[in-house]
CSV table of C-alpha atoms in Angstrom, one decimal:
chain,number,residue,atom,x,y,z
X,1,MET,CA,-6.6,58.7,4.6
X,2,SER,CA,-5.8,57.9,1.0
X,3,PHE,CA,-5.5,54.4,-0.4
X,4,HIS,CA,-1.8,55.1,-1.2
X,5,LEU,CA,-1.1,55.9,2.5
X,6,ILE,CA,-2.9,52.7,3.6
X,7,LEU,CA,-0.8,50.6,1.2
X,8,PHE,CA,2.4,52.3,2.5
X,9,LEU,CA,1.4,51.7,6.1
X,10,ALA,CA,0.5,48.0,5.4
X,11,PHE,CA,3.9,47.3,3.7
X,12,GLY,CA,5.7,49.3,6.3
X,13,ALA,CA,4.1,47.4,9.1
X,14,VAL,CA,5.2,44.1,7.5
X,15,CYS,CA,8.7,45.6,7.2
X,16,VAL,CA,8.9,46.7,10.8
X,17,GLY,CA,7.4,43.4,12.1
X,18,GLY,CA,9.9,41.4,10.1
X,19,ALA,CA,12.9,43.5,11.2
X,20,VAL,CA,11.8,43.2,14.9
X,21,ASN,CA,11.2,39.4,14.5
X,22,LEU,CA,14.7,39.1,13.0
X,23,LEU,CA,16.1,40.4,16.3
X,24,ALA,CA,13.8,38.4,18.5
X,25,GLN,CA,14.3,35.0,17.0
X,26,ARG,CA,17.1,32.9,18.4
X,27,HIS,CA,17.4,30.4,15.5
X,28,PRO,CA,19.1,31.7,12.4
X,29,ILE,CA,16.7,30.0,10.0
X,30,ASN,CA,13.8,32.0,11.5
X,31,SER,CA,15.8,35.2,11.2
X,32,ALA,CA,16.5,34.4,7.6
X,33,LEU,CA,12.8,33.8,6.8
X,34,SER,CA,11.8,37.1,8.5
X,35,LEU,CA,14.5,38.9,6.5
X,36,ILE,CA,12.9,37.5,3.3
X,37,THR,CA,9.6,38.9,4.5
X,38,VAL,CA,11.2,42.4,5.0
X,39,MET,CA,12.7,42.3,1.5
X,40,ALA,CA,9.4,41.2,-0.1
X,41,ALA,CA,7.6,44.0,1.7
X,42,LEU,CA,10.3,46.5,0.6
X,43,ALA,CA,9.7,45.5,-3.0
X,44,GLY,CA,6.1,46.5,-2.4
X,45,GLU,CA,7.3,49.9,-1.2
X,46,TYR,CA,9.5,50.3,-4.3
X,47,LEU,CA,6.4,49.6,-6.5
X,48,LEU,CA,4.5,52.3,-4.6
X,49,LEU,CA,7.4,54.7,-5.5
X,50,GLY,CA,7.2,53.6,-9.1
X,51,ALA,CA,10.5,51.8,-9.2
X,52,GLU,CA,9.3,48.7,-11.0
X,53,PHE,CA,12.7,47.5,-12.2
X,54,VAL,CA,14.2,47.9,-8.7
X,55,ALA,CA,11.2,46.0,-7.2
X,56,ALA,CA,11.7,43.1,-9.6
X,57,VAL,CA,15.4,43.0,-9.0
X,58,GLN,CA,14.8,43.2,-5.2
X,59,VAL,CA,12.6,40.1,-5.3
X,60,ILE,CA,14.8,38.1,-7.8
X,61,VAL,CA,18.3,38.9,-6.5
X,62,TYR,CA,17.8,39.8,-2.8
X,63,ALA,CA,14.8,37.7,-1.7
X,64,GLY,CA,15.7,35.0,-4.2
X,65,ALA,CA,19.4,34.5,-4.8
X,66,ILE,CA,21.1,36.0,-1.8
X,67,MET,CA,18.7,34.7,0.8
X,68,VAL,CA,18.8,31.2,-0.8
X,69,LEU,CA,22.6,31.4,-0.3
X,70,PHE,CA,22.1,32.2,3.4
X,71,VAL,CA,19.6,29.4,3.9
X,72,PHE,CA,21.9,26.9,2.2
X,73,VAL,CA,24.8,27.9,4.5
X,74,ILE,CA,22.6,27.7,7.6
X,75,MET,CA,21.5,24.2,6.6
X,76,LEU,CA,25.0,23.2,5.5
X,77,LEU,CA,26.6,24.2,8.8
X,78,ASN,CA,23.6,22.9,10.8
X,79,ALA,CA,23.4,26.1,12.8
X,80,GLY,CA,21.5,25.7,16.0
X,81,GLU,CA,20.0,28.2,18.5
X,82,GLU,CA,22.5,30.7,19.7
X,83,GLU,CA,23.3,30.9,23.4
X,84,GLY,CA,23.6,34.2,25.1
X,85,THR,CA,27.0,35.1,26.6
X,86,LYS,CA,28.2,37.8,28.9
X,87,GLY,CA,29.2,40.0,26.0
X,88,SER,CA,25.8,39.7,24.4
X,89,ARG,CA,24.0,40.7,27.6
X,90,VAL,CA,26.2,43.8,27.9
X,91,ALA,CA,25.5,44.6,24.3
X,92,LEU,CA,21.8,44.1,24.9
X,93,LEU,CA,21.8,46.4,27.9
X,94,LEU,CA,23.8,49.2,26.3
X,95,GLY,CA,23.0,48.8,22.6
X,96,VAL,CA,19.2,48.8,22.6
X,97,PRO,CA,18.7,51.9,24.7
X,98,GLY,CA,21.5,53.6,22.7
X,99,MET,CA,20.0,52.8,19.4
X,100,LEU,CA,16.5,53.8,20.6
X,101,THR,CA,17.8,57.2,21.7
X,102,ALA,CA,19.6,57.6,18.4
X,103,SER,CA,16.5,56.6,16.4
X,104,VAL,CA,14.2,59.0,18.3
X,105,LEU,CA,16.7,61.8,17.8
X,106,MET,CA,17.0,60.9,14.1
X,107,ALA,CA,13.2,60.8,13.7
X,108,TRP,CA,12.8,64.1,15.5
X,109,VAL,CA,15.4,65.7,13.1
X,110,VAL,CA,13.7,64.2,10.0
X,111,LEU,CA,10.3,65.4,11.1
X,112,GLN,CA,11.5,68.8,12.1
X,113,HIS,CA,13.4,69.6,8.9
X,114,SER,CA,11.3,68.0,6.3
X,115,GLY,CA,8.6,70.2,5.1
X,116,THR,CA,5.3,69.0,3.8
X,117,GLU,CA,6.8,67.6,0.6
X,118,SER,CA,5.2,64.3,-0.2
X,119,VAL,CA,5.7,61.7,-2.9
X,120,GLY,CA,2.8,60.6,-5.1
X,121,ILE,CA,2.0,57.1,-6.1
X,122,GLY,CA,4.4,56.0,-8.8
X,123,ALA,CA,6.1,59.4,-8.5
X,124,LEU,CA,9.1,58.5,-10.7
X,125,PRO,CA,8.5,55.5,-13.0
X,126,GLY,CA,11.7,53.6,-13.5
X,127,PRO,CA,11.1,51.4,-16.5
X,128,PRO,CA,13.9,49.1,-17.6
X,129,ARG,CA,14.5,51.2,-20.8
X,130,ASN,CA,15.4,54.4,-18.9
X,131,ILE,CA,17.4,52.4,-16.3
X,132,ALA,CA,19.4,50.8,-19.1
X,133,GLN,CA,20.0,54.1,-20.7
X,134,LEU,CA,21.6,55.4,-17.5
X,135,LEU,CA,23.4,52.2,-16.7
X,136,PHE,CA,25.0,51.6,-20.1
X,137,HIS,CA,25.6,55.3,-20.9
X,138,ASP,CA,26.2,57.5,-17.9
X,139,PHE,CA,27.3,54.8,-15.5
X,140,LEU,CA,29.2,52.6,-17.9
X,141,LEU,CA,32.5,52.7,-16.1
X,142,PRO,CA,31.0,51.8,-12.6
X,143,PHE,CA,29.0,49.0,-14.4
X,144,GLU,CA,32.1,47.5,-15.9
X,145,VAL,CA,34.0,47.8,-12.6
X,146,THR,CA,31.2,45.9,-10.8
X,147,SER,CA,31.7,43.0,-13.3
X,148,VAL,CA,35.3,42.8,-12.3
X,149,LEU,CA,34.2,42.9,-8.6
X,150,ILE,CA,31.8,40.0,-9.2
X,151,LEU,CA,34.6,38.0,-10.9
X,152,ILE,CA,37.0,38.6,-8.0
X,153,ALA,CA,34.2,37.7,-5.5
X,154,ILE,CA,33.5,34.4,-7.3
X,155,MET,CA,37.2,33.5,-7.3
X,156,GLY,CA,37.6,34.5,-3.7
X,157,ALA,CA,34.5,32.4,-2.6
X,158,VAL,CA,35.8,29.4,-4.5
X,159,VAL,CA,39.3,29.7,-2.9
X,160,LEU,CA,37.9,30.3,0.6
X,161,ALA,CA,35.3,27.6,0.6
X,162,SER,CA,37.4,24.9,-1.0
X,163,LYS,CA,39.0,22.4,1.4
X,164,PRO,CA,42.6,23.3,2.4
X,165,GLU,CA,43.8,19.7,1.9
X,166,SER,CA,42.8,19.6,-1.8
X,167,THR,CA,44.6,22.8,-2.6
X,168,THR,CA,47.9,21.8,-0.8
X,169,GLY,CA,47.7,18.3,-2.3
X,170,LYS,CA,47.9,19.6,-5.8
X,171,VAL,CA,51.0,21.7,-5.1
X,172,ASP,CA,53.0,18.6,-3.9
M,1,MET,CA,0.4,61.2,-1.3
M,2,VAL,CA,2.8,59.9,1.4
M,3,PRO,CA,5.2,62.4,3.0
M,4,LEU,CA,8.8,61.8,2.2
M,5,ALA,CA,9.6,61.8,5.9
M,6,TYR,CA,7.6,58.6,6.4
M,7,TYR,CA,9.9,56.8,3.9
M,8,LEU,CA,12.9,58.2,5.6
M,9,LEU,CA,11.6,57.1,9.0
M,10,LEU,CA,10.9,53.5,7.8
M,11,SER,CA,14.4,53.4,6.2
M,12,GLY,CA,16.0,54.7,9.4
M,13,PHE,CA,14.1,52.2,11.5
M,14,LEU,CA,15.3,49.3,9.3
M,15,PHE,CA,18.9,50.6,9.6
M,16,ALA,CA,18.6,50.9,13.4
M,17,CYS,CA,17.3,47.3,13.6
M,18,GLY,CA,20.3,46.2,11.6
M,19,VAL,CA,22.7,48.0,13.9
M,20,VAL,CA,21.0,46.5,17.0
M,21,GLY,CA,21.1,43.0,15.5
M,22,PHE,CA,24.8,43.5,14.6
M,23,LEU,CA,25.5,44.4,18.3
M,24,ILE,CA,23.3,41.9,20.2
M,25,LYS,CA,23.5,38.8,18.0
M,26,ARG,CA,26.2,36.3,18.7
M,27,ASN,CA,25.6,34.0,15.7
M,28,ILE,CA,27.9,35.0,12.8
M,29,ILE,CA,25.2,34.3,10.2
M,30,THR,CA,22.6,36.4,11.9
M,31,ILE,CA,25.2,39.2,12.2
M,32,PHE,CA,25.7,39.0,8.5
M,33,MET,CA,21.9,39.1,7.9
M,34,SER,CA,21.8,42.3,10.0
M,35,ILE,CA,24.2,43.9,7.6
M,36,GLU,CA,21.9,43.0,4.7
M,37,LEU,CA,19.0,44.6,6.7
M,38,MET,CA,21.1,47.8,6.9
M,39,LEU,CA,21.8,47.8,3.2
M,40,ASN,CA,18.0,47.4,2.5
M,41,GLY,CA,17.2,50.3,4.7
M,42,VAL,CA,19.6,52.5,2.8
M,43,ASN,CA,18.2,51.3,-0.5
M,44,LEU,CA,14.7,52.5,0.5
M,45,SER,CA,16.0,56.0,1.2
M,46,PHE,CA,17.8,56.0,-2.2
M,47,VAL,CA,14.5,55.1,-4.0
M,48,ALA,CA,12.5,57.6,-2.0
M,49,PHE,CA,14.9,60.4,-2.7
M,50,ALA,CA,15.0,59.4,-6.4
M,51,ALA,CA,11.3,59.8,-6.6
M,52,HIS,CA,11.4,63.1,-4.6
M,53,TRP,CA,14.1,64.7,-6.7
M,54,HIS,CA,13.0,63.1,-10.0
M,55,ALA,CA,16.5,61.7,-10.5
M,56,LEU,CA,16.5,58.2,-11.9
M,57,ALA,CA,20.2,57.9,-11.0
M,58,GLY,CA,19.0,57.0,-7.4
M,59,GLN,CA,17.5,53.8,-8.7
M,60,VAL,CA,20.8,52.9,-10.5
M,61,PHE,CA,22.6,53.4,-7.2
M,62,VAL,CA,20.3,50.8,-5.7
M,63,PHE,CA,21.3,48.5,-8.5
M,64,PHE,CA,24.9,49.0,-7.6
M,65,VAL,CA,24.3,48.5,-3.9
M,66,MET,CA,22.6,45.1,-4.7
M,67,VAL,CA,25.6,44.0,-6.8
M,68,VAL,CA,28.0,44.9,-4.0
M,69,ALA,CA,25.7,43.1,-1.5
M,70,ALA,CA,25.7,40.0,-3.7
M,71,ALA,CA,29.5,39.9,-3.9
M,72,GLU,CA,29.8,40.6,-0.2
M,73,ALA,CA,27.3,37.7,0.6
M,74,ALA,CA,29.3,35.3,-1.6
M,75,VAL,CA,32.7,36.1,0.0
M,76,GLY,CA,31.3,36.5,3.5
M,77,LEU,CA,29.5,33.1,3.5
M,78,ALA,CA,32.6,31.5,2.1
M,79,ILE,CA,34.6,33.0,5.0
M,80,ILE,CA,31.9,31.7,7.5
M,81,ILE,CA,32.3,28.2,6.0
M,82,ALA,CA,36.1,28.4,6.4
M,83,VAL,CA,35.8,29.7,10.0
M,84,TYR,CA,33.4,26.9,10.9
M,85,ARG,CA,35.7,24.3,9.3
M,86,THR,CA,38.6,25.3,11.6
M,87,ARG,CA,36.8,26.4,14.8
M,88,GLU,CA,33.6,24.2,14.6
M,89,THR,CA,31.6,27.0,16.1
M,90,LEU,CA,29.5,29.9,14.8
M,91,ASN,CA,29.6,31.9,18.0
M,92,VAL,CA,31.6,35.1,17.5
M,93,ASP,CA,32.7,35.1,21.2
M,94,GLN,CA,34.5,31.8,20.7
M,95,VAL,CA,36.3,33.0,17.6
M,96,ASN,CA,38.9,35.1,19.4
M,97,LEU,CA,42.3,33.7,18.3
M,98,LEU,CA,44.2,34.8,15.3
M,99,LYS,CA,46.0,31.5,15.1
M,100,LEU,CA,44.9,28.1,16.5
């Protein structure tokens, strides 16, 4: 067993453990922290694949910015433990076996149809220079469109999260 | 050398966990986190295929997915705050009326 495979399995085990813990925990803050663990371990997997830039962005944007937003909202709304309802029990009884069947089927298909191709350590280096070349040259239009998307998202978030009284008060 | 199938299996498992969380969780914030987990699972297969086909565009797609996820998180959490302000609950089973 090569060192690369051991590293892959170690990060993969952290990913799997975090994902299962996200489902098992009842308090949202515990789920959020296990999601941060999953994202950090995924950054390790990206590094193994050679995608340095993506790994850095994963830690900074995903595990940093987005999850801080989640944790802030959980604390702001004082979210407590969730209580199970009839609907959640039905979903648990039907959803988990269904997804297990689908996962096993998917795994069987993947293992059946993938040959012996394997990916070496740092197979495709993704340094920021090459990423920027693609981003600002080949994908320039999608990049500009995402900036409009972000602008609209910011305005939407401000409008949605502001208090209704303050907006109607200004009209009068 | 790690077989490509292992990366795909891990990515599929993360996606399946996200779907199960989406189905069985009743807290709206946890449901939202399950969606993020699904996006992360897809990102892993993007990077793995990028390495396999030697196409750097796959890593740029991951960048775009992250941007969309950030926009989605900002708007979604604002909607959650608005819902909590009017209903005073985070349980999706109790949010079943279009108009109060």
